[in-house]
Amino acid sequence: MKQTEICIVGGGPAGLTAALKAAALGAAVTLIDRNDYLGGQLIKQTHRFFGSKQQRASERGINIARELAAAVQNEERITVLTGATVLGYYKDGVITVEQNEQYLKIKPQKIIMATGGAEKSLAFPNNDLPGIYGAGAVQTLVNVYGVKPGNRVLMVGAGNIGVIVSYQLLQAGVEVAAIIEAAPAIGAYWVHASKVVRAGVPIYTGHTIKRAWGEKEVEGATIIRLDGKWQPVPGSEKDLDVDVICLSVGLSPLTELLWQAGCRMRFVPELGGHVPLRNELLETSVPGIYVAGDVSGIEEASAAMMEGALAGLNAAKALGYDAPDFAQQRDNIIKELAELRSGPVGEKIRNGLVKAGLA
Amino acid sequence: MLAQNGIPTAEDLARVRPTAERLARGPVAVAECFQNIPCDPCYHSCKRQAIKPFADINDRPQVDHDQCNGCGMCLMRCPGLAIFVIDHTYGETEALVKLPYEFLPLPNEGDVVDAVNRAGKVVGEARVEKVQSGAKLDGTSVVWLSVPKDLSMEVRHFKIREVR
Ligand SMILES: Cc1cc2nc3c(=O)[nH]c(=O)nc-3n(C[C@H](O)[C@H](O)[C@H](O)COP(=O)(O)OP(=O)(O)OC[C@H]3O[C@@H](n4cnc5c(N)ncnc54)[C@H](O)[C@@H]3O)c2cc1C
Ligand code: SF4
Ligand code: SF4
């Protein structure tokens, strides 16, 4: 069995920053990711990010991922396991991992769970036809593997992900017939929405998908308008000729390992589903297990990086590591995080976080 | 309306539009950013203090059109691709619209392209006067289009014509 001081599950922006901060304080870290590469969702984000100058606004996600991954690889206190899936957490604090068909056991003193989120799906007739994808999956196909999913896409969901993936499909030379959104308003930042609309993609709010059709694969979709009470308006159906339907109806935290570990969980719709309760140190109800990033509530990469930094600092501090400016480092991150969430678009997150606190 | 279809209304635009008198004096930035989102690179990129200081990262950019000389620094940094530079002194009847562009292939200088408005509709034609790209621009090119003056507040995108 392998021993380590801090084990971090997930090498996305949250896990990478957690590893860097913990190692900088002096802790020995093992970082595990099931992908062959580090960076998590960030690796697919070819668009420029928002946020403040300190949080690298205006940089592209993929470049942030590359930089963080290189820093992690260069840090000798961090051991990286890629292509390694964490399978289970056992009562004695042992984590089991599958890598190259080998079964490993790791006994860490502290754990930071940074497993991110998983895409939600949607129920409608024929939703199992080939050609129906999650938006994140399409983004992986296009931006990681350079594969076009089809020629003409219907995007379901006008949140940031639906709108950004639509834009990236256009960049890849794929036509987007429309973006539909059941809610009466666009959820994405309006500047993102405007940029796909002027590139020729209409956004229909108050619309949902009624059914997909096709024999062996998607050949089209019927969309329908919803009234103020979210009820379909008969006669408002419209048929769209598409060969791909892309679902972007939200993410939910990937929490299986936290359930296994017996962390207290609560269903908080604002945060995307069941989330672990945590204290201000980002420690869950199981002492020694910390959380950071989308696994603790679906948010965004800037927040994931700041939470990762906090969890990394706190876990290392709990092991006795310290720095002269520790308090200042931590306070700065807490302040920036509060600022990021302070505006009107952060309201949902603020409401959610109130419910996820560990009293 | 922006929240319903992603297209700013005439009232939205009236709030960010430079005066006719300012437009007549030379290039100027128009920040079409109408929502309070946590984002501030435009403010940090302006060396002329033409963008009012952000008290909070969620503030919206307010361009002081008299301070702004249309240098385009903010246009190149804005992750929302929401800033445009308009120059009404470009020609007798034509204005220059500088816009951020992230599609390939890039147009060639001298090309005549379809001029597209905020709703994605073709509203006329434009000539590509210049294409700025390169490592410093990090993948977002800036395309300079000349358009009839009365379209300078309409044209925000373009389509390369199919060659057959
Ligand atoms: C299309 C799209 C656009 C976005 N645009 C922006 C944006 O403009 N700005 C912004 O700030 N954010 C954006 N985001 C959000 C941002 O990408 C995520 O919020 C962020 O990546 C979350 O970071 P994370 O580290 O929590 O999780 P992730 O990035 O999801 O990383 C989790 C990692 O954990 C690994 N993992 C999971 N389970 C296991 C296991 N059992 N064993 C081993 N490894 C495991 C996964 O392989 C993954 O690498 C966007 C997201 C998408 C999908
Ligand atoms: S165009 Fe130049 S001067 Fe004008 S606001 Fe932008 S950065 Fe400032
Ligand atoms: S940089 Fe662009 S998107 Fe960000 S606040 Fe400024 S104008 Fe808006």
Coordinates of C-alpha atoms and ligand atoms in Angstrom, one line a residue:
Chain A
M1 CA 0.0 0.0 0.0
K2 CA 1.2 3.5 -1.0
Q3 CA 1.2 6.2 1.7
T4 CA 0.9 9.9 0.9
E5 CA 0.2 13.0 2.9
I6 CA -2.5 14.5 0.7
C7 CA -4.4 12.6 -2.0
I8 CA -6.2 14.8 -4.5
V9 CA -8.9 13.1 -6.7
G10 CA -9.4 15.0 -10.0
G11 CA -6.9 17.0 -12.0
G12 CA -9.1 19.8 -13.2
P13 CA -8.6 23.4 -12.2
A14 CA -9.6 22.7 -8.6
G15 CA -7.4 19.7 -8.2
L16 CA -4.4 21.3 -9.9
T17 CA -4.5 24.5 -7.8
A18 CA -5.1 22.5 -4.6
A19 CA -2.0 20.4 -5.4
L20 CA 0.2 23.4 -6.1
K21 CA -0.9 25.3 -2.9
A22 CA -0.5 22.2 -0.7
A23 CA 3.0 21.4 -2.1
A24 CA 4.1 25.0 -1.8
L25 CA 3.5 24.7 1.9
G26 CA 5.6 21.6 2.0
A27 CA 3.1 18.7 1.8
A28 CA 3.7 15.6 -0.2
V29 CA 0.8 15.2 -2.7
T30 CA -0.6 12.5 -4.9
L31 CA -2.8 13.8 -7.7
I32 CA -5.0 11.3 -9.5
D33 CA -7.0 11.8 -12.7
R34 CA -8.8 9.2 -14.8
N35 CA -8.0 11.1 -18.1
D36 CA -4.6 10.6 -19.8
Y37 CA -4.1 14.4 -19.4
L38 CA -4.4 16.9 -16.7
G39 CA -6.7 19.9 -16.9
G40 CA -10.2 18.5 -16.6
Q41 CA -12.8 20.6 -18.4
L42 CA -10.4 23.4 -18.9
I43 CA -8.6 21.5 -21.7
K44 CA -11.6 22.0 -23.9
Q45 CA -12.2 25.7 -23.3
T46 CA -10.8 27.4 -26.3
H47 CA -12.7 30.6 -25.6
R48 CA -11.4 33.5 -23.5
F49 CA -12.4 33.5 -19.9
F50 CA -14.1 36.2 -17.9
G51 CA -13.1 37.2 -14.4
S52 CA -10.6 39.7 -13.0
K53 CA -7.1 40.3 -14.1
Q54 CA -5.7 38.4 -11.1
Q55 CA -7.8 35.4 -12.1
R56 CA -6.3 35.5 -15.6
A57 CA -9.4 36.9 -17.3
S58 CA -9.2 37.1 -21.0
E59 CA -6.9 34.0 -21.1
R60 CA -8.2 30.9 -22.8
G61 CA -9.0 27.9 -20.6
I62 CA -6.7 25.6 -22.5
N63 CA -3.7 27.8 -21.8
I64 CA -4.5 28.1 -18.1
A65 CA -4.7 24.3 -18.0
R66 CA -1.4 23.9 -19.8
E67 CA 0.3 26.3 -17.4
L68 CA -1.1 24.7 -14.3
A69 CA -0.3 21.2 -15.5
A70 CA 3.3 22.2 -16.3
A71 CA 3.7 23.7 -12.8
V72 CA 2.4 20.5 -11.2
Q73 CA 4.7 18.3 -13.3
N74 CA 7.6 20.5 -12.2
E75 CA 6.8 20.3 -8.5
E76 CA 8.8 17.4 -7.0
R77 CA 6.5 17.1 -4.0
I78 CA 3.6 16.2 -6.3
T79 CA 3.2 12.6 -7.7
V80 CA 0.8 12.5 -10.7
L81 CA -1.2 9.5 -11.6
T82 CA -3.0 9.9 -14.9
G83 CA -5.2 7.3 -16.6
A84 CA -6.0 6.3 -13.1
T85 CA -9.6 6.1 -11.8
V86 CA -10.4 6.2 -8.1
L87 CA -12.9 3.4 -7.5
G88 CA -13.6 3.5 -3.9
Y89 CA -13.1 4.9 -0.4
Y90 CA -13.0 2.5 2.5
K91 CA -13.8 3.1 6.1
D92 CA -10.1 2.9 7.2
G93 CA -9.4 5.9 4.9
V94 CA -7.9 3.8 2.1
I95 CA -8.6 4.8 -1.5
T96 CA -8.6 2.2 -4.3
V97 CA -7.4 3.1 -7.8
E98 CA -7.4 1.3 -11.1
Q99 CA -4.5 2.2 -13.4
N100 CA -3.3 0.2 -16.5
E101 CA -5.5 -2.7 -15.3
Q102 CA -3.6 -2.6 -12.0
Y103 CA -5.4 -2.3 -8.7
L104 CA -3.7 0.2 -6.3
K105 CA -4.3 1.0 -2.7
I106 CA -3.4 4.4 -1.3
K107 CA -3.6 5.5 2.3
P108 CA -3.5 9.3 2.5
Q109 CA -3.7 11.4 5.6
K110 CA -6.0 14.0 4.0
I111 CA -8.1 13.8 0.9
I112 CA -9.3 16.6 -1.4
M113 CA -12.1 15.5 -3.7
A114 CA -12.1 17.6 -6.9
T115 CA -14.0 15.3 -9.2
G116 CA -16.0 18.0 -11.0
G117 CA -19.5 17.4 -12.5
A118 CA -21.4 15.2 -14.9
E119 CA -23.8 16.2 -17.6
K120 CA -27.6 15.9 -17.0
S121 CA -29.9 14.5 -19.6
L122 CA -33.4 15.2 -20.7
A123 CA -36.4 12.9 -21.3
F124 CA -38.2 13.1 -24.7
P125 CA -39.3 10.5 -27.3
N126 CA -36.4 9.0 -29.2
N127 CA -33.7 10.5 -26.9
D128 CA -31.7 7.3 -27.4
L129 CA -31.1 7.8 -31.1
P130 CA -27.5 7.9 -32.2
G131 CA -26.6 11.6 -32.8
I132 CA -27.9 12.8 -29.4
Y133 CA -25.0 13.9 -27.3
G134 CA -24.3 15.9 -24.1
A135 CA -22.8 19.3 -25.0
G136 CA -19.7 18.5 -23.0
A137 CA -19.2 15.3 -25.0
V138 CA -19.5 17.2 -28.3
Q139 CA -17.0 19.7 -27.0
T140 CA -14.6 16.9 -26.2
L141 CA -15.1 15.4 -29.7
V142 CA -14.5 18.7 -31.5
N143 CA -11.9 20.4 -29.3
V144 CA -9.9 17.4 -28.0
Y145 CA -10.1 14.9 -30.8
G146 CA -10.9 17.1 -33.8
V147 CA -14.0 15.1 -34.8
K148 CA -17.1 16.7 -36.2
P149 CA -20.2 15.2 -34.6
G150 CA -22.3 15.9 -37.7
N151 CA -23.3 18.7 -40.0
R152 CA -26.3 20.5 -38.5
V153 CA -27.0 20.7 -34.8
L154 CA -29.9 21.6 -32.6
M155 CA -28.6 22.9 -29.2
V156 CA -30.9 22.4 -26.3
G157 CA -30.1 24.8 -23.5
A158 CA -29.0 28.4 -23.6
G159 CA -26.8 28.5 -20.5
N160 CA -23.1 29.4 -20.9
I161 CA -22.1 25.9 -21.9
G162 CA -24.8 25.5 -24.6
V163 CA -24.0 28.9 -26.1
I164 CA -20.2 28.4 -25.9
V165 CA -20.3 24.9 -27.4
S166 CA -22.5 26.3 -30.2
Y167 CA -19.9 29.0 -30.9
Q168 CA -17.2 26.4 -31.0
L169 CA -19.2 24.2 -33.3
L170 CA -19.4 27.1 -35.7
Q171 CA -15.7 27.6 -35.4
A172 CA -15.3 23.9 -36.3
G173 CA -17.4 24.4 -39.5
V174 CA -20.5 22.8 -38.1
E175 CA -23.9 24.5 -38.7
V176 CA -26.1 25.2 -35.7
A177 CA -29.7 25.4 -36.7
A178 CA -30.9 27.0 -33.4
I179 CA -30.4 27.1 -29.7
I180 CA -33.6 26.5 -27.7
E181 CA -34.2 27.2 -24.0
A182 CA -37.2 26.2 -22.0
A183 CA -36.8 29.1 -19.5
P184 CA -38.1 32.6 -20.5
A185 CA -34.6 34.1 -20.5
I186 CA -31.1 33.2 -21.7
G187 CA -29.0 31.9 -18.9
A188 CA -25.6 32.5 -20.6
Y189 CA -23.8 35.7 -20.3
W190 CA -25.4 38.0 -22.9
V191 CA -22.1 38.9 -24.5
H192 CA -21.7 35.1 -25.4
A193 CA -25.3 35.0 -26.6
S194 CA -24.8 38.1 -28.8
K195 CA -21.7 36.6 -30.4
V196 CA -23.5 33.4 -31.6
V197 CA -26.6 35.3 -32.7
R198 CA -24.7 37.7 -34.9
A199 CA -22.9 34.6 -36.4
G200 CA -26.3 33.5 -37.6
V201 CA -27.7 31.2 -34.9
P202 CA -31.2 32.1 -33.6
I203 CA -31.9 31.6 -29.9
Y204 CA -35.5 30.7 -29.0
T205 CA -36.3 31.1 -25.3
G206 CA -39.5 29.5 -24.0
H207 CA -39.1 26.5 -26.3
T208 CA -38.4 22.9 -25.7
I209 CA -37.8 19.8 -27.7
K210 CA -40.9 17.7 -28.3
R211 CA -39.3 14.7 -30.0
A212 CA -36.4 13.6 -32.1
W213 CA -37.0 11.6 -35.2
G214 CA -35.1 9.3 -37.5
E215 CA -34.8 5.6 -38.4
K216 CA -31.4 4.6 -37.3
E217 CA -30.0 8.0 -36.3
V218 CA -31.2 11.5 -35.8
E219 CA -32.8 13.0 -38.9
G220 CA -34.6 15.9 -37.3
A221 CA -36.3 17.3 -34.2
T222 CA -39.6 18.9 -33.4
I223 CA -39.5 21.9 -31.1
I224 CA -42.5 23.5 -29.4
R225 CA -43.2 26.8 -27.6
L226 CA -44.0 26.9 -23.9
D227 CA -46.4 29.2 -22.3
G228 CA -45.9 31.2 -19.1
K229 CA -46.7 28.1 -17.1
W230 CA -44.1 26.0 -18.9
Q231 CA -47.0 24.2 -20.8
P232 CA -46.5 23.3 -24.5
V233 CA -48.6 25.5 -26.8
P234 CA -50.5 23.2 -29.2
G235 CA -49.9 24.1 -32.8
S236 CA -46.6 25.9 -32.2
E237 CA -44.5 22.9 -33.2
K238 CA -41.7 23.5 -35.7
D239 CA -39.6 20.8 -37.4
L240 CA -35.9 21.3 -37.7
D241 CA -33.7 19.4 -40.1
V242 CA -30.7 18.4 -38.0
D243 CA -28.5 15.3 -37.7
V244 CA -27.2 16.1 -34.2
I245 CA -29.1 17.1 -31.0
C246 CA -26.9 18.5 -28.3
L247 CA -28.2 18.5 -24.7
S248 CA -26.9 21.3 -22.5
V249 CA -29.3 21.1 -19.6
G250 CA -26.8 21.5 -16.7
L251 CA -24.3 19.5 -14.8
S252 CA -24.6 17.8 -11.4
P253 CA -21.8 17.3 -9.0
L254 CA -19.9 13.9 -9.3
T255 CA -20.3 12.9 -5.7
E256 CA -20.2 9.0 -5.6
L257 CA -17.0 8.9 -3.6
L258 CA -18.3 11.4 -1.1
W259 CA -21.4 9.3 -0.6
Q260 CA -19.2 6.2 -0.1
A261 CA -17.2 8.0 2.5
G262 CA -20.4 8.9 4.4
C263 CA -20.1 12.6 4.0
R264 CA -23.4 14.4 4.9
M265 CA -25.0 15.5 1.7
R266 CA -27.9 17.8 0.9
F267 CA -29.9 18.4 -2.3
V268 CA -29.3 22.0 -3.3
P269 CA -30.8 22.8 -6.7
E270 CA -28.9 26.1 -7.0
L271 CA -25.6 24.0 -6.9
G272 CA -26.8 21.4 -9.4
G273 CA -27.9 18.5 -7.2
H274 CA -26.7 16.7 -4.1
V275 CA -23.6 18.4 -2.6
P276 CA -21.5 17.7 0.4
L277 CA -22.0 19.9 3.5
R278 CA -18.7 21.7 4.3
N279 CA -17.3 24.2 6.8
E280 CA -15.5 27.4 5.9
L281 CA -12.2 25.4 5.5
L282 CA -14.0 23.3 2.8
E283 CA -13.8 20.3 5.0
T284 CA -16.8 17.9 4.9
S285 CA -18.5 16.2 7.8
V286 CA -15.9 13.4 7.5
P287 CA -12.8 14.9 9.1
G288 CA -9.8 15.0 6.7
I289 CA -11.9 15.0 3.5
Y290 CA -12.0 18.3 1.8
V291 CA -13.9 19.4 -1.4
A292 CA -13.2 22.0 -4.1
G293 CA -14.6 22.9 -7.5
D294 CA -17.7 21.6 -9.3
V295 CA -18.1 18.6 -7.0
S296 CA -19.1 20.9 -4.2
G297 CA -21.5 22.9 -6.4
I298 CA -21.5 23.6 -10.2
E299 CA -19.9 26.9 -10.7
E300 CA -17.1 27.9 -12.9
A301 CA -13.3 27.6 -13.4
S302 CA -12.2 30.7 -11.6
A303 CA -14.2 29.7 -8.5
A304 CA -12.9 26.1 -8.8
M305 CA -9.3 27.4 -8.8
M306 CA -9.9 29.6 -5.8
E307 CA -11.6 26.8 -3.9
G308 CA -8.8 24.4 -4.9
A309 CA -6.3 26.9 -3.5
L310 CA -8.2 27.1 -0.2
A311 CA -8.6 23.4 0.2
G312 CA -4.9 22.8 -0.6
L313 CA -3.8 25.4 2.0
N314 CA -6.2 24.1 4.6
A315 CA -5.3 20.5 4.2
A316 CA -1.6 21.2 4.4
K317 CA -2.1 23.4 7.4
A318 CA -4.0 20.6 9.1
L319 CA -0.9 18.5 8.7
G320 CA 1.2 21.1 10.4
Y321 CA 2.7 22.9 7.4
D322 CA 2.7 26.6 7.5
A323 CA 4.0 29.8 5.9
P324 CA 4.7 33.2 7.4
D325 CA 2.0 34.8 5.2
F326 CA -0.4 31.9 5.5
A327 CA -3.3 33.9 7.0
Q328 CA -2.8 36.6 4.4
Q329 CA -2.8 34.1 1.5
R330 CA -6.0 32.5 2.7
D331 CA -7.8 35.8 3.4
N332 CA -6.9 37.1 0.0
I333 CA -8.4 34.1 -1.7
I334 CA -11.5 34.3 0.5
K335 CA -11.9 37.9 -0.4
E336 CA -11.5 37.4 -4.2
L337 CA -14.0 34.5 -4.1
A338 CA -16.6 36.6 -2.3
E339 CA -16.1 39.4 -4.9
L340 CA -16.5 37.0 -7.8
R341 CA -19.8 35.8 -6.4
S342 CA -21.0 39.2 -5.3
G343 CA -22.8 40.3 -8.5
P344 CA -26.3 39.5 -9.8
V345 CA -25.1 36.4 -11.7
G346 CA -23.6 35.1 -8.5
E347 CA -26.9 35.2 -6.6
K348 CA -27.9 31.6 -7.3
I349 CA -24.5 30.4 -6.0
R350 CA -24.8 32.6 -2.9
N351 CA -28.2 31.2 -2.2
G352 CA -27.0 27.7 -2.7
L353 CA -23.9 28.0 -0.5
V354 CA -26.1 29.2 2.4
K355 CA -27.8 25.8 2.3
A356 CA -24.5 23.8 2.0
G357 CA -22.8 25.1 5.1
L358 CA -21.9 22.7 7.9
A359 CA -23.1 24.2 11.1
Chain B
M1 CA -34.4 41.9 -26.2
L2 CA -31.1 40.6 -25.0
A3 CA -32.4 38.3 -22.3
Q4 CA -34.8 36.7 -24.8
N5 CA -32.9 36.5 -28.1
G6 CA -29.4 37.8 -27.5
I7 CA -30.0 41.0 -29.5
P8 CA -29.6 44.4 -27.8
T9 CA -32.5 46.8 -28.3
A10 CA -32.3 50.3 -29.7
E11 CA -32.6 51.6 -26.1
D12 CA -29.7 49.4 -25.0
L13 CA -27.6 50.8 -27.8
A14 CA -28.7 54.4 -27.2
R15 CA -26.9 54.2 -23.8
V16 CA -23.5 53.3 -25.2
R17 CA -23.6 55.2 -28.5
P18 CA -21.1 58.0 -29.0
T19 CA -22.6 61.3 -30.0
A20 CA -22.6 62.3 -33.7
E21 CA -20.3 65.1 -32.9
R22 CA -17.8 62.7 -31.2
L23 CA -18.1 60.2 -34.1
A24 CA -17.2 63.0 -36.5
R25 CA -13.9 63.6 -34.6
G26 CA -12.3 60.2 -35.2
P27 CA -12.1 56.6 -33.9
V28 CA -13.9 55.7 -30.7
A29 CA -14.8 52.5 -28.8
V30 CA -18.3 51.3 -28.3
A31 CA -18.7 48.8 -25.5
E32 CA -21.8 46.7 -26.1
C33 CA -21.7 45.0 -22.7
F34 CA -25.1 45.3 -21.1
Q35 CA -25.1 42.9 -18.1
N36 CA -23.4 43.0 -14.8
I37 CA -21.0 40.1 -15.0
P38 CA -17.8 39.4 -13.1
C39 CA -15.4 40.6 -15.7
D40 CA -13.0 43.6 -16.0
P41 CA -10.2 43.2 -18.6
C42 CA -11.5 46.2 -20.7
Y43 CA -10.9 48.5 -17.8
H44 CA -7.4 47.2 -17.1
S45 CA -6.4 47.4 -20.7
C46 CA -7.2 51.1 -21.2
K47 CA -4.1 53.2 -20.8
R48 CA -6.0 56.4 -21.2
Q49 CA -8.3 55.9 -18.3
A50 CA -11.2 56.3 -20.7
I51 CA -13.1 53.4 -19.0
K52 CA -14.5 54.5 -15.7
P53 CA -12.8 52.7 -12.8
F54 CA -14.7 49.5 -11.7
A55 CA -15.8 49.8 -8.1
D56 CA -16.7 46.2 -8.3
I57 CA -15.7 43.5 -10.8
N58 CA -19.4 43.2 -11.7
D59 CA -19.7 46.8 -12.9
R60 CA -20.4 47.5 -16.6
P61 CA -17.9 49.3 -18.6
Q62 CA -18.6 53.0 -19.1
V63 CA -16.5 54.6 -21.8
D64 CA -15.8 58.3 -21.6
H65 CA -15.9 58.9 -25.3
D66 CA -14.0 62.2 -25.0
Q67 CA -11.1 60.5 -23.3
C68 CA -11.1 57.5 -25.7
N69 CA -8.9 57.7 -28.8
G70 CA -10.1 54.5 -30.3
C71 CA -6.8 52.7 -29.9
G72 CA -8.5 49.4 -29.7
M73 CA -6.6 47.9 -26.8
C74 CA -9.8 47.1 -24.9
L75 CA -11.3 45.5 -28.1
M76 CA -8.4 43.1 -28.2
R77 CA -8.7 42.1 -24.5
C78 CA -12.5 41.8 -24.1
P79 CA -13.3 38.1 -23.7
G80 CA -17.0 38.8 -24.6
L81 CA -16.0 40.2 -28.0
A82 CA -18.3 43.0 -27.1
I83 CA -16.2 46.1 -27.9
F84 CA -16.0 47.7 -31.4
V85 CA -14.1 50.7 -32.7
I86 CA -15.9 53.0 -35.1
D87 CA -14.2 55.6 -37.2
H88 CA -16.3 58.1 -39.1
T89 CA -13.4 60.0 -40.4
Y90 CA -12.3 57.1 -42.6
G91 CA -13.8 58.4 -45.8
E92 CA -16.3 60.8 -47.3
T93 CA -19.2 58.3 -47.3
E94 CA -17.6 55.4 -45.5
A95 CA -16.9 54.6 -41.9
L96 CA -14.5 52.0 -40.5
V97 CA -15.8 49.3 -38.2
K98 CA -13.1 47.3 -36.3
L99 CA -14.4 44.1 -35.0
P100 CA -13.1 41.0 -33.2
Y101 CA -13.2 37.8 -35.3
E102 CA -12.5 34.2 -34.3
F103 CA -13.3 32.2 -37.4
L104 CA -11.1 30.6 -40.1
P105 CA -10.3 31.2 -42.9
L106 CA -9.6 34.9 -42.3
P107 CA -10.7 37.2 -45.1
N108 CA -8.1 38.8 -47.3
E109 CA -7.6 42.5 -47.4
G110 CA -9.5 44.0 -50.2
D111 CA -12.2 41.3 -50.2
V112 CA -15.8 42.4 -50.5
V113 CA -17.9 40.6 -47.8
D114 CA -21.5 40.5 -46.7
A115 CA -22.0 42.9 -43.8
V116 CA -24.0 41.3 -41.0
N117 CA -25.9 43.0 -38.2
R118 CA -26.4 42.0 -34.5
A119 CA -29.3 39.6 -35.5
G120 CA -27.1 37.7 -38.0
K121 CA -28.8 39.3 -41.0
V122 CA -27.0 40.6 -44.1
V123 CA -27.6 44.3 -44.3
G124 CA -25.2 45.3 -47.1
E125 CA -21.7 44.9 -48.2
A126 CA -18.4 45.8 -46.7
R127 CA -14.8 45.9 -47.8
V128 CA -12.0 44.3 -45.7
E129 CA -9.4 47.1 -45.2
K130 CA -7.1 45.3 -42.8
V131 CA -6.8 42.1 -40.8
Q132 CA -4.7 42.2 -37.6
S133 CA -3.8 38.8 -36.2
G134 CA -0.8 37.1 -34.7
A135 CA 0.5 35.7 -31.4
K136 CA 0.0 38.9 -29.5
L137 CA -3.7 38.8 -30.3
D138 CA -3.9 35.2 -29.1
G139 CA -6.3 33.9 -31.7
T140 CA -8.7 36.8 -31.8
S141 CA -8.1 38.7 -35.0
V142 CA -9.3 42.3 -35.5
V143 CA -10.9 42.9 -38.9
W144 CA -11.3 46.4 -40.2
L145 CA -14.4 46.8 -42.4
S146 CA -15.3 49.9 -44.4
V147 CA -19.1 50.3 -44.6
P148 CA -21.5 53.1 -45.6
K149 CA -21.6 55.6 -42.7
D150 CA -25.2 54.9 -41.9
L151 CA -24.4 51.3 -41.2
S152 CA -21.5 51.9 -38.8
M153 CA -23.8 51.2 -35.8
E154 CA -25.4 48.2 -37.5
V155 CA -22.6 46.1 -38.8
R156 CA -21.1 43.8 -36.2
H157 CA -20.0 40.7 -38.1
F158 CA -19.5 39.6 -41.7
K159 CA -19.7 36.6 -44.0
I160 CA -17.1 35.7 -46.5
R161 CA -18.8 35.2 -49.8
E162 CA -18.7 31.7 -51.3
V163 CA -16.2 31.3 -54.1
R164 CA -17.3 29.0 -56.8
Ligands
LIG1 C1 -18.5 24.3 -22.3 C2 -18.0 24.8 -21.0 C3 -17.6 26.2 -21.0 C4 -17.1 26.7 -19.8 N1 -16.7 28.0 -19.8 C5 -16.2 28.5 -18.6 C6 -15.7 29.9 -18.6 O1 -15.7 30.6 -19.6 N2 -15.2 30.4 -17.4 C7 -15.1 29.6 -16.3 O2 -14.6 30.1 -15.3 N3 -15.6 28.3 -16.3 C8 -16.1 27.8 -17.5 N4 -16.6 26.5 -17.5 C9 -16.6 25.7 -16.2 C10 -15.4 25.1 -15.8 O3 -14.8 24.4 -16.9 C11 -15.6 24.2 -14.7 O4 -16.4 24.8 -13.7 C12 -14.3 23.7 -14.0 O5 -13.6 23.0 -15.0 C13 -14.6 22.9 -12.8 O6 -13.3 22.5 -12.3 P1 -13.1 21.2 -11.4 O7 -11.7 21.1 -11.2 O8 -14.0 21.3 -10.3 O9 -13.7 20.0 -12.3 P2 -13.3 19.4 -13.7 O10 -12.6 20.4 -14.6 O11 -14.5 18.7 -14.2 O12 -12.2 18.3 -13.3 C14 -12.5 17.1 -12.7 C15 -11.5 16.1 -13.0 O13 -11.7 15.0 -12.1 C16 -11.5 13.8 -12.8 N5 -12.2 12.7 -12.1 C17 -13.5 12.6 -11.8 N6 -13.8 11.5 -11.2 C18 -12.6 10.8 -11.0 C19 -12.3 9.6 -10.4 N7 -13.2 8.8 -9.8 N8 -11.0 9.2 -10.5 C20 -10.1 10.0 -11.1 N9 -10.4 11.1 -11.6 C21 -11.6 11.6 -11.6 C22 -12.0 14.0 -14.2 O14 -11.4 13.2 -15.1 C23 -11.6 15.5 -14.4 O15 -10.4 15.7 -15.0 C24 -17.0 25.9 -18.6 C25 -17.4 24.6 -18.7 C26 -17.9 24.0 -19.9 C27 -18.3 22.6 -19.9
SF4_2 S1 -10.2 52.2 -27.5 FE1 -8.3 52.6 -26.4 S2 -8.7 54.6 -25.4 FE2 -10.6 53.9 -26.0 S3 -11.5 52.8 -24.3 FE3 -10.5 51.3 -25.5 S4 -8.4 51.1 -24.7 FE4 -9.3 53.0 -23.9
SF4_3 S1 -14.0 43.0 -20.9 FE1 -15.7 42.9 -22.4 S2 -17.2 41.4 -21.5 FE2 -15.7 42.1 -19.9 S3 -16.7 43.8 -18.8 FE3 -15.4 44.7 -20.4 S4 -16.7 44.9 -22.2 FE4 -17.8 43.5 -20.8

